[in-house]
mmCIF file of C-alpha atoms in Angstrom:
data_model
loop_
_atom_site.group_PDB
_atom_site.id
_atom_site.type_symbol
_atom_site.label_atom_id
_atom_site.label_comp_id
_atom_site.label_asym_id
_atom_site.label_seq_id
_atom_site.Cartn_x
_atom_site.Cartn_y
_atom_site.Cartn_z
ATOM 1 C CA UNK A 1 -2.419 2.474 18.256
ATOM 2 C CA UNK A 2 -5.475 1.481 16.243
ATOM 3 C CA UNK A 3 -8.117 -1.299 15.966
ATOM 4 C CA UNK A 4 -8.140 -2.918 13.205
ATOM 5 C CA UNK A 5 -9.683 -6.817 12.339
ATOM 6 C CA UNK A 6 -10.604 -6.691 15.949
ATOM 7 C CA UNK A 7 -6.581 -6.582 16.673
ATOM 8 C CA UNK A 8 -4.488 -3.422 18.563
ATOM 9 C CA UNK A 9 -2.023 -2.490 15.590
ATOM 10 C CA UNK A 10 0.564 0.620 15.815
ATOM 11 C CA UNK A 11 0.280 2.983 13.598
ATOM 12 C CA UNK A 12 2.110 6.062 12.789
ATOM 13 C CA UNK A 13 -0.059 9.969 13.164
ATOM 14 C CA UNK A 14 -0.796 9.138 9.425
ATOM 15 C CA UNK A 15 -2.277 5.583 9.578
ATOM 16 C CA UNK A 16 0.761 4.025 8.149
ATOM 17 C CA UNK A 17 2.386 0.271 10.296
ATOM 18 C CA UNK A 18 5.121 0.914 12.484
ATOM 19 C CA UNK A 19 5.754 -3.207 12.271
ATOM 20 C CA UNK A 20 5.136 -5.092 8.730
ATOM 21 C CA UNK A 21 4.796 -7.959 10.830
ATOM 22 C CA UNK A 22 1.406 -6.967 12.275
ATOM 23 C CA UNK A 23 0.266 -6.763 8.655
ATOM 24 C CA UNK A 24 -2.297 -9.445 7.110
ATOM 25 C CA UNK A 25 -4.647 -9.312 4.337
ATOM 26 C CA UNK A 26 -7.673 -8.100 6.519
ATOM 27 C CA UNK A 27 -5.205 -5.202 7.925
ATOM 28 C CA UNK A 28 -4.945 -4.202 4.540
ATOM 29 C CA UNK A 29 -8.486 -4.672 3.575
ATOM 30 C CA UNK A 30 -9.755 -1.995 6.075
ATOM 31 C CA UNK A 31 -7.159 0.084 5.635
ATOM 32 C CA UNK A 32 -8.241 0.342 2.026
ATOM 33 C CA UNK A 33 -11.865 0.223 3.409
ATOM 34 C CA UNK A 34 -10.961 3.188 5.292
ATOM 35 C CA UNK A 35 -9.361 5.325 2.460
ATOM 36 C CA UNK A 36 -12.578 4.280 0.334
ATOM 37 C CA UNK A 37 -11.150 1.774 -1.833
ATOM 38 C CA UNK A 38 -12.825 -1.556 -2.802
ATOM 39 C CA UNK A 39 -10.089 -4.213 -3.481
ATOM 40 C CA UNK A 40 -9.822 -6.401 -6.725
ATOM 41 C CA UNK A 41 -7.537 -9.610 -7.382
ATOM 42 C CA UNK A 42 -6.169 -6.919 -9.461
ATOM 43 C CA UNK A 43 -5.535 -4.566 -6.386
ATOM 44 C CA UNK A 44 -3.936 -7.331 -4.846
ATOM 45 C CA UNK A 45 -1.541 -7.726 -7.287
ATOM 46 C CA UNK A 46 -0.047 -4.479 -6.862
ATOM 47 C CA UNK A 47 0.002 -4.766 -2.923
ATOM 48 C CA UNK A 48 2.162 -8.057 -3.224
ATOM 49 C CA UNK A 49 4.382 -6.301 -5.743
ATOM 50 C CA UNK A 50 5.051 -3.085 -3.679
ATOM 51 C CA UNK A 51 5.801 -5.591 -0.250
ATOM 52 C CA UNK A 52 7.969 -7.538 -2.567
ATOM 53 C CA UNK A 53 9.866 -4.486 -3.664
ATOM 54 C CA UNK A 54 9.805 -3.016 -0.060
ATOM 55 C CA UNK A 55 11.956 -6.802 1.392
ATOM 56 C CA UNK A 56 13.869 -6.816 -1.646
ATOM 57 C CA UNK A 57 15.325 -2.693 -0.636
ATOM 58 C CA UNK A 58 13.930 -1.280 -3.788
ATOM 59 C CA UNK A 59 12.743 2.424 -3.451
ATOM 60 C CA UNK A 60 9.534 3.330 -4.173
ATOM 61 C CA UNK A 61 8.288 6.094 -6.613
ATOM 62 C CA UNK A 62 5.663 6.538 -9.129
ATOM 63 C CA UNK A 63 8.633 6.982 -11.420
ATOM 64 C CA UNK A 64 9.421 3.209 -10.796
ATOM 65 C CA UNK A 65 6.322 1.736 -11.154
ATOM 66 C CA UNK A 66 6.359 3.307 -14.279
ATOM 67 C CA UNK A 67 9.030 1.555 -15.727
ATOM 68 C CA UNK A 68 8.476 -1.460 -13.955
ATOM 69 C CA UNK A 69 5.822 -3.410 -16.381
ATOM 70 C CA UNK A 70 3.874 -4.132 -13.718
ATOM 71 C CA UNK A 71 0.953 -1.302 -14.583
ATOM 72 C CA UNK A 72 1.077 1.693 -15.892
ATOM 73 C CA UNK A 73 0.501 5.212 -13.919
ATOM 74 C CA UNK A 74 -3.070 5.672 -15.705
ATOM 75 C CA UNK A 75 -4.097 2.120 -13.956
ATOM 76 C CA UNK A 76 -2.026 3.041 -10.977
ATOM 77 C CA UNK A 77 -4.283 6.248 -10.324
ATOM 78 C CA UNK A 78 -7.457 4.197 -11.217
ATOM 79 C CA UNK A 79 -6.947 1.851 -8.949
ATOM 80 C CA UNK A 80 -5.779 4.227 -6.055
ATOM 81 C CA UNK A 81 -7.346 8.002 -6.860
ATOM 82 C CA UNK A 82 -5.793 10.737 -5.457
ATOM 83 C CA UNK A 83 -2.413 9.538 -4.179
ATOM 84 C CA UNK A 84 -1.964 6.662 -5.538
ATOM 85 C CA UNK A 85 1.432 5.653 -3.999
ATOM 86 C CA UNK A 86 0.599 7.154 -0.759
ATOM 87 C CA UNK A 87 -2.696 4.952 -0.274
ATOM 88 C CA UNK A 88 -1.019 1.899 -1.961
ATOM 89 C CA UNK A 89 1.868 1.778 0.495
ATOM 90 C CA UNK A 90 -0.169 1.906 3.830
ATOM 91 C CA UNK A 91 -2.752 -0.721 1.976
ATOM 92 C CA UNK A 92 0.690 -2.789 1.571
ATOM 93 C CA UNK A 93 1.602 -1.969 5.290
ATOM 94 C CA UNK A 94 4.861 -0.661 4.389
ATOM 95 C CA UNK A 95 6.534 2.469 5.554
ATOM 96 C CA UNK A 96 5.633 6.010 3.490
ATOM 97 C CA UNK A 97 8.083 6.244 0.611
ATOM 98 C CA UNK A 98 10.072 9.103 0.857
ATOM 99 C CA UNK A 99 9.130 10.410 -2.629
ATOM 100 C CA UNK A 100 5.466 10.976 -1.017
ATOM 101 C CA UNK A 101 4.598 14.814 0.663
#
């Protein structure tokens, strides 16, 4: 359990949301604030698109986002250093992809 936006939210032994529906855009916010990140629109984007991919049953992978159009891995690692999927997901408040150590 952790205290984030003032609410009790459960989180797993590495930060990431047991329940999506707990998940809100000031979640998010300080869990990026918390891995050091300072969210753009641009940031934003990418959050929607991974939750959108997560509800539609698409598998996550830097592979993927690669071919996906949606930005490419040198953005991807700008906008997220040093795990850029890892951090992404629990901004997005979706479980850990499996491709992630």
């Amino acid at each position: 359990m952790e205290t984030l936006t003032g609410t009790n939210v459960k989180v797993n032994e590495e930060g990431y949301l047991l329940d999506f529906s707990e998940w809100n855009r000031e979640v998010g916010e300080q869990i990026a604030q918390a891995e050091g990140i300072t969210m753009t629109p641009r940031h934003w984007e990418v959050i929607q698109w991974l939750q959108d991919q997560v509800k539609a049953d698409n598998a996550l992978s830097i592979r993927g986002i690669k071919k996906s159009g949606v930005l490419d891995i040198k953005e991807f690692y700008a906008l997220f250093p040093g795990g850029p999927l890892k951090i992404s997901t629990k901004i997005a408040g979706v479980p850990k992809p499996k491709s992630c150590i």
